[in-house]
Coordinates of C-alpha atoms in Angstrom, one line a residue:
M1 CA 140.0 119.4 108.5
R2 CA 141.8 116.4 110.1
N3 CA 138.7 115.4 111.9
R4 CA 136.7 115.4 108.7
L5 CA 139.3 113.2 107.0
S6 CA 139.4 110.8 110.0
K7 CA 135.8 110.4 109.9
N8 CA 135.8 109.8 106.2
C9 CA 138.4 107.1 106.6
V10 CA 136.3 105.4 109.3
L11 CA 133.2 105.5 107.1
N12 CA 135.1 104.0 104.0
C13 CA 136.7 101.4 106.1
E14 CA 133.4 100.3 107.5
L15 CA 131.9 100.1 104.0
I16 CA 134.6 97.9 102.8
R17 CA 134.1 95.5 106.0
N18 CA 130.5 95.3 105.2
G19 CA 130.3 92.2 103.2
S20 CA 126.6 92.5 102.0
F21 CA 127.7 96.0 100.6
V22 CA 130.7 94.7 98.6
Q23 CA 128.7 91.6 97.2
A24 CA 126.0 93.9 96.1
L25 CA 128.4 96.0 94.1
W26 CA 130.0 93.0 92.3
K27 CA 126.6 91.7 91.4
T28 CA 125.5 95.0 89.8
N29 CA 128.7 96.2 88.1
G30 CA 132.2 95.0 88.7
T31 CA 133.5 98.0 86.9
I32 CA 132.1 100.3 89.6
A33 CA 133.2 98.2 92.3
L34 CA 136.8 98.2 91.0
A35 CA 136.6 102.1 90.7
L36 CA 135.4 102.3 94.3
F37 CA 138.1 100.0 95.7
A38 CA 140.8 102.2 94.0
V39 CA 139.2 105.2 95.6
V40 CA 138.1 103.9 99.1
L41 CA 141.0 101.6 100.1
P42 CA 143.7 104.4 99.7
A43 CA 141.6 106.4 102.2
C44 CA 141.7 103.9 104.9
T45 CA 145.7 104.3 104.9
P46 CA 146.3 108.0 104.4
S47 CA 149.4 108.6 102.4
P48 CA 151.2 111.5 100.4
G49 CA 150.7 111.8 96.8
P50 CA 152.6 109.6 94.4
K51 CA 156.3 109.2 95.1
A52 CA 158.0 110.0 91.7
G53 CA 161.1 108.1 90.7
T54 CA 160.6 105.0 93.0
T55 CA 162.5 102.0 91.4
V56 CA 161.0 98.5 91.1
S57 CA 163.8 97.4 93.4
E58 CA 162.7 99.8 96.1
V59 CA 159.3 98.5 96.0
V60 CA 160.3 94.8 96.1
N61 CA 163.0 95.1 98.7
A62 CA 162.0 97.8 100.9
P63 CA 160.7 96.7 104.4
N64 CA 156.8 96.4 104.3
A65 CA 156.3 99.4 106.6
D66 CA 158.1 101.6 104.2
L67 CA 155.8 101.6 101.2
I68 CA 152.8 99.3 101.9
G69 CA 149.8 101.4 101.7
K70 CA 151.6 104.2 99.8
T71 CA 151.0 105.5 96.3
V72 CA 154.2 105.3 94.0
T73 CA 155.2 105.7 90.4
V74 CA 157.5 103.2 88.8
S75 CA 158.9 102.7 85.4
G76 CA 160.1 99.4 83.9
E77 CA 159.8 96.8 81.2
V78 CA 156.8 94.4 80.9
E79 CA 158.2 91.0 81.6
K80 CA 155.1 88.6 81.9
I81 CA 151.5 89.3 80.9
L82 CA 149.4 87.1 83.3
G83 CA 146.1 88.2 81.8
P84 CA 144.2 91.4 81.0
K85 CA 144.4 92.6 84.4
A86 CA 147.7 91.4 85.7
F87 CA 151.4 91.5 84.6
T88 CA 154.9 91.8 85.9
I89 CA 157.4 94.6 85.3
E90 CA 161.1 94.4 85.6
G91 CA 163.2 97.6 86.4
N92 CA 166.7 98.5 85.0
R93 CA 168.1 95.3 83.6
L94 CA 171.6 96.5 83.8
F95 CA 171.3 96.2 87.7
N96 CA 169.3 92.9 87.6
D97 CA 166.3 94.4 89.3
P98 CA 163.6 92.0 90.5
E99 CA 160.0 91.8 89.1
V100 CA 157.0 93.3 90.7
L101 CA 153.4 92.2 90.2
V102 CA 151.1 94.7 88.9
V103 CA 147.2 94.4 89.3
N104 CA 145.9 96.4 86.3
A105 CA 142.6 97.7 87.8
T106 CA 142.5 100.2 84.9
E107 CA 142.5 97.7 82.3
S108 CA 144.9 99.9 80.3
P109 CA 146.4 98.2 77.3
I110 CA 149.8 96.6 77.7
V111 CA 152.6 95.3 75.4
K112 CA 155.0 92.6 76.5
D113 CA 158.7 93.7 76.5
S114 CA 157.7 97.3 76.1
L115 CA 158.4 100.3 78.8
V116 CA 155.5 101.3 80.9
R117 CA 155.1 103.9 83.7
V118 CA 152.6 102.7 86.4
T119 CA 151.2 104.6 89.2
G120 CA 149.4 102.7 92.0
T121 CA 149.1 101.9 95.7
V122 CA 151.5 99.2 97.2
R123 CA 149.8 96.2 98.8
Q124 CA 151.0 92.8 100.4
F125 CA 150.2 89.9 98.0
L126 CA 147.4 87.6 99.3
R127 CA 146.3 85.6 96.3
S128 CA 142.8 84.9 97.6
Q129 CA 141.9 88.6 98.2
I130 CA 143.7 89.7 94.8
E131 CA 141.7 87.0 92.9
S132 CA 138.4 87.8 94.3
K133 CA 138.7 91.6 94.3
F134 CA 140.0 91.9 90.7
D135 CA 138.5 88.8 89.1
L136 CA 141.8 87.1 88.5
D137 CA 142.8 83.5 88.1
L138 CA 146.6 83.3 88.9
A139 CA 148.4 80.1 88.4
Q140 CA 149.7 78.4 91.5
E141 CA 153.3 79.2 90.7
F142 CA 152.4 82.8 91.3
E143 CA 151.4 82.0 94.7
V144 CA 154.8 80.6 95.3
E145 CA 156.7 83.5 93.6
F146 CA 154.9 86.3 95.2
R147 CA 153.5 85.1 98.5
G148 CA 154.0 87.8 101.0
K149 CA 155.7 90.2 98.6
P150 CA 154.4 93.7 97.6
V151 CA 152.1 94.0 94.7
L152 CA 151.1 97.2 93.0
I153 CA 147.4 98.0 92.5
A154 CA 147.7 100.3 89.4
T155 CA 145.4 103.4 89.0
T156 CA 147.3 104.7 85.9
V157 CA 149.3 102.5 83.4
V158 CA 151.0 104.5 80.7
L159 CA 152.7 102.8 77.6
T160 CA 156.3 104.7 77.2
P161 CA 157.9 102.7 74.3
R162 CA 161.0 104.2 72.7
P163 CA 160.7 105.5 69.2
G164 CA 162.5 102.6 67.6
E165 CA 160.3 100.1 69.3
I166 CA 157.2 101.5 67.5
A167 CA 159.0 102.0 64.2
E168 CA 160.5 98.5 64.3
E169 CA 157.5 96.6 65.6
P170 CA 154.5 98.8 64.9
N171 CA 151.6 96.3 64.9
Q172 CA 151.4 95.8 68.8
F173 CA 151.0 99.4 69.2
I174 CA 148.5 100.3 66.5
S175 CA 145.5 102.1 67.9
K176 CA 147.0 102.3 71.2
T177 CA 147.8 105.8 73.0
V178 CA 151.5 106.0 74.0
T179 CA 153.8 108.6 75.6
V180 CA 157.0 108.7 73.6
S181 CA 160.0 110.8 73.8
G182 CA 163.1 111.2 71.8
K183 CA 165.4 113.8 69.9
V184 CA 164.0 115.4 66.9
A185 CA 165.8 113.9 63.8
K186 CA 164.0 116.0 61.3
V187 CA 161.5 118.8 61.2
I188 CA 159.4 118.1 58.0
S189 CA 156.7 120.8 58.3
P190 CA 155.1 122.9 61.0
N191 CA 153.0 119.8 61.9
A192 CA 155.4 117.0 61.1
L193 CA 158.7 115.6 62.5
T194 CA 160.7 112.6 63.2
L195 CA 162.0 111.2 66.4
D196 CA 165.3 109.4 66.7
D197 CA 165.9 106.7 69.1
K198 CA 169.2 107.2 70.8
E199 CA 168.9 103.7 72.7
L200 CA 168.6 101.8 69.3
V201 CA 171.7 102.1 67.2
G202 CA 170.6 102.1 63.6
G203 CA 167.1 102.0 64.5
K204 CA 164.4 103.6 62.2
E205 CA 163.0 107.1 62.9
L206 CA 159.4 107.5 63.9
L207 CA 156.9 110.0 62.3
V208 CA 154.9 112.4 64.4
I209 CA 152.2 114.3 63.1
G210 CA 149.7 116.7 64.7
A211 CA 150.1 118.8 67.9
I212 CA 153.5 120.1 67.3
P213 CA 154.4 123.5 69.0
A214 CA 154.4 126.5 66.7
A215 CA 157.1 126.7 64.1
G216 CA 160.5 127.7 65.3
S217 CA 159.9 126.4 68.9
I218 CA 161.4 122.9 68.0
D219 CA 164.7 122.4 66.4
E220 CA 166.5 119.4 65.2
G221 CA 168.4 117.8 68.1
K222 CA 166.0 118.9 70.8
T223 CA 164.3 116.3 72.9
V224 CA 160.4 116.3 72.9
Q225 CA 157.7 114.1 74.6
V226 CA 154.6 113.3 72.7
I227 CA 151.4 112.0 73.9
G228 CA 149.3 110.4 70.9
S229 CA 147.8 107.3 69.1
V230 CA 149.6 105.0 66.7
R231 CA 148.3 104.1 63.5
K232 CA 149.6 103.3 60.0
F233 CA 150.4 106.1 57.8
V234 CA 147.7 106.1 55.0
T235 CA 147.6 109.5 53.5
A236 CA 143.9 109.7 52.3
E237 CA 142.7 108.5 55.8
I238 CA 144.9 110.7 57.8
E239 CA 143.9 114.1 55.8
R240 CA 140.2 113.0 56.0
D241 CA 140.2 112.2 59.8
F242 CA 142.4 114.8 61.1
D243 CA 141.9 117.8 58.6
F244 CA 145.6 117.8 57.7
D245 CA 147.1 118.9 54.4
L246 CA 150.1 116.7 54.2
Q247 CA 153.1 117.1 52.0
P248 CA 153.2 114.8 48.9
D249 CA 156.7 113.5 49.7
L250 CA 155.3 112.2 53.0
E251 CA 153.3 109.9 51.2
V252 CA 156.1 108.4 49.2
E253 CA 158.4 107.8 52.1
Y254 CA 156.0 106.9 55.0
E255 CA 153.0 105.2 53.3
G256 CA 152.1 102.0 55.4
K257 CA 154.5 102.8 58.0
P258 CA 153.8 103.7 61.7
V259 CA 153.0 107.2 62.6
V260 CA 151.9 108.8 66.0
I261 CA 149.1 111.3 65.6
A262 CA 150.0 113.6 68.6
Q263 CA 147.4 115.0 70.9
S264 CA 149.8 116.9 72.8
S265 CA 153.7 117.6 72.8
Q266 CA 156.3 119.3 74.9
T267 CA 160.1 120.2 74.7
M268 CA 162.1 118.6 77.4
E269 CA 164.7 120.4 79.2

């Protein structure tokens, strides 16, 4: 098995070094090239699976040998959006975490000032390489700010806003898929509940409809995690699109407000 892995790694590296091969990929289909870089480059530097719970501070401050070439998962707040394929995230503001540059090879949607969870490979920032490989045009100021620092080449970017963020400023989340966690404030029906935001005092509750676990398995006060899409609550459209039979009082209270149409949900311990 080790010999097979070694041969694959050598082959992949040789392909990357072959300039004509890479140029042909970009000329035919840039999307395919991005996907191939995401798969091939990590193979040249064997690393374990994603290191869960890595902080932004650890990525930025750890010696290069510690994390360069490794796959990590970090969470933080989107600080700057540098374009559709690049942004920076900041960790825990309480401890004044630094920012890390993220190259969004997935082109997943992002929202400024919202929380995200990013999984990707840590690389050293070389502006020319990053710009050419990922079709970016970074301002000169970022050359100065990030030169020689780690950069995260993302393979997964997940929006993880708090319930109150969506409830208070829904427009930036409409039509986007989010992973949202919170305490159950109200169980309205077997397929509808609201989530409270313990981080936002006095914040609005967020309505969730859809893939709710069987009646009786979720109680008020329990914490649940929901994956779903955000849209405006329009009773007629939701009943038509999702074959739901909604309670009449939902229309009165939530019409025009944001709702998460759940694809999956689970109770958190």
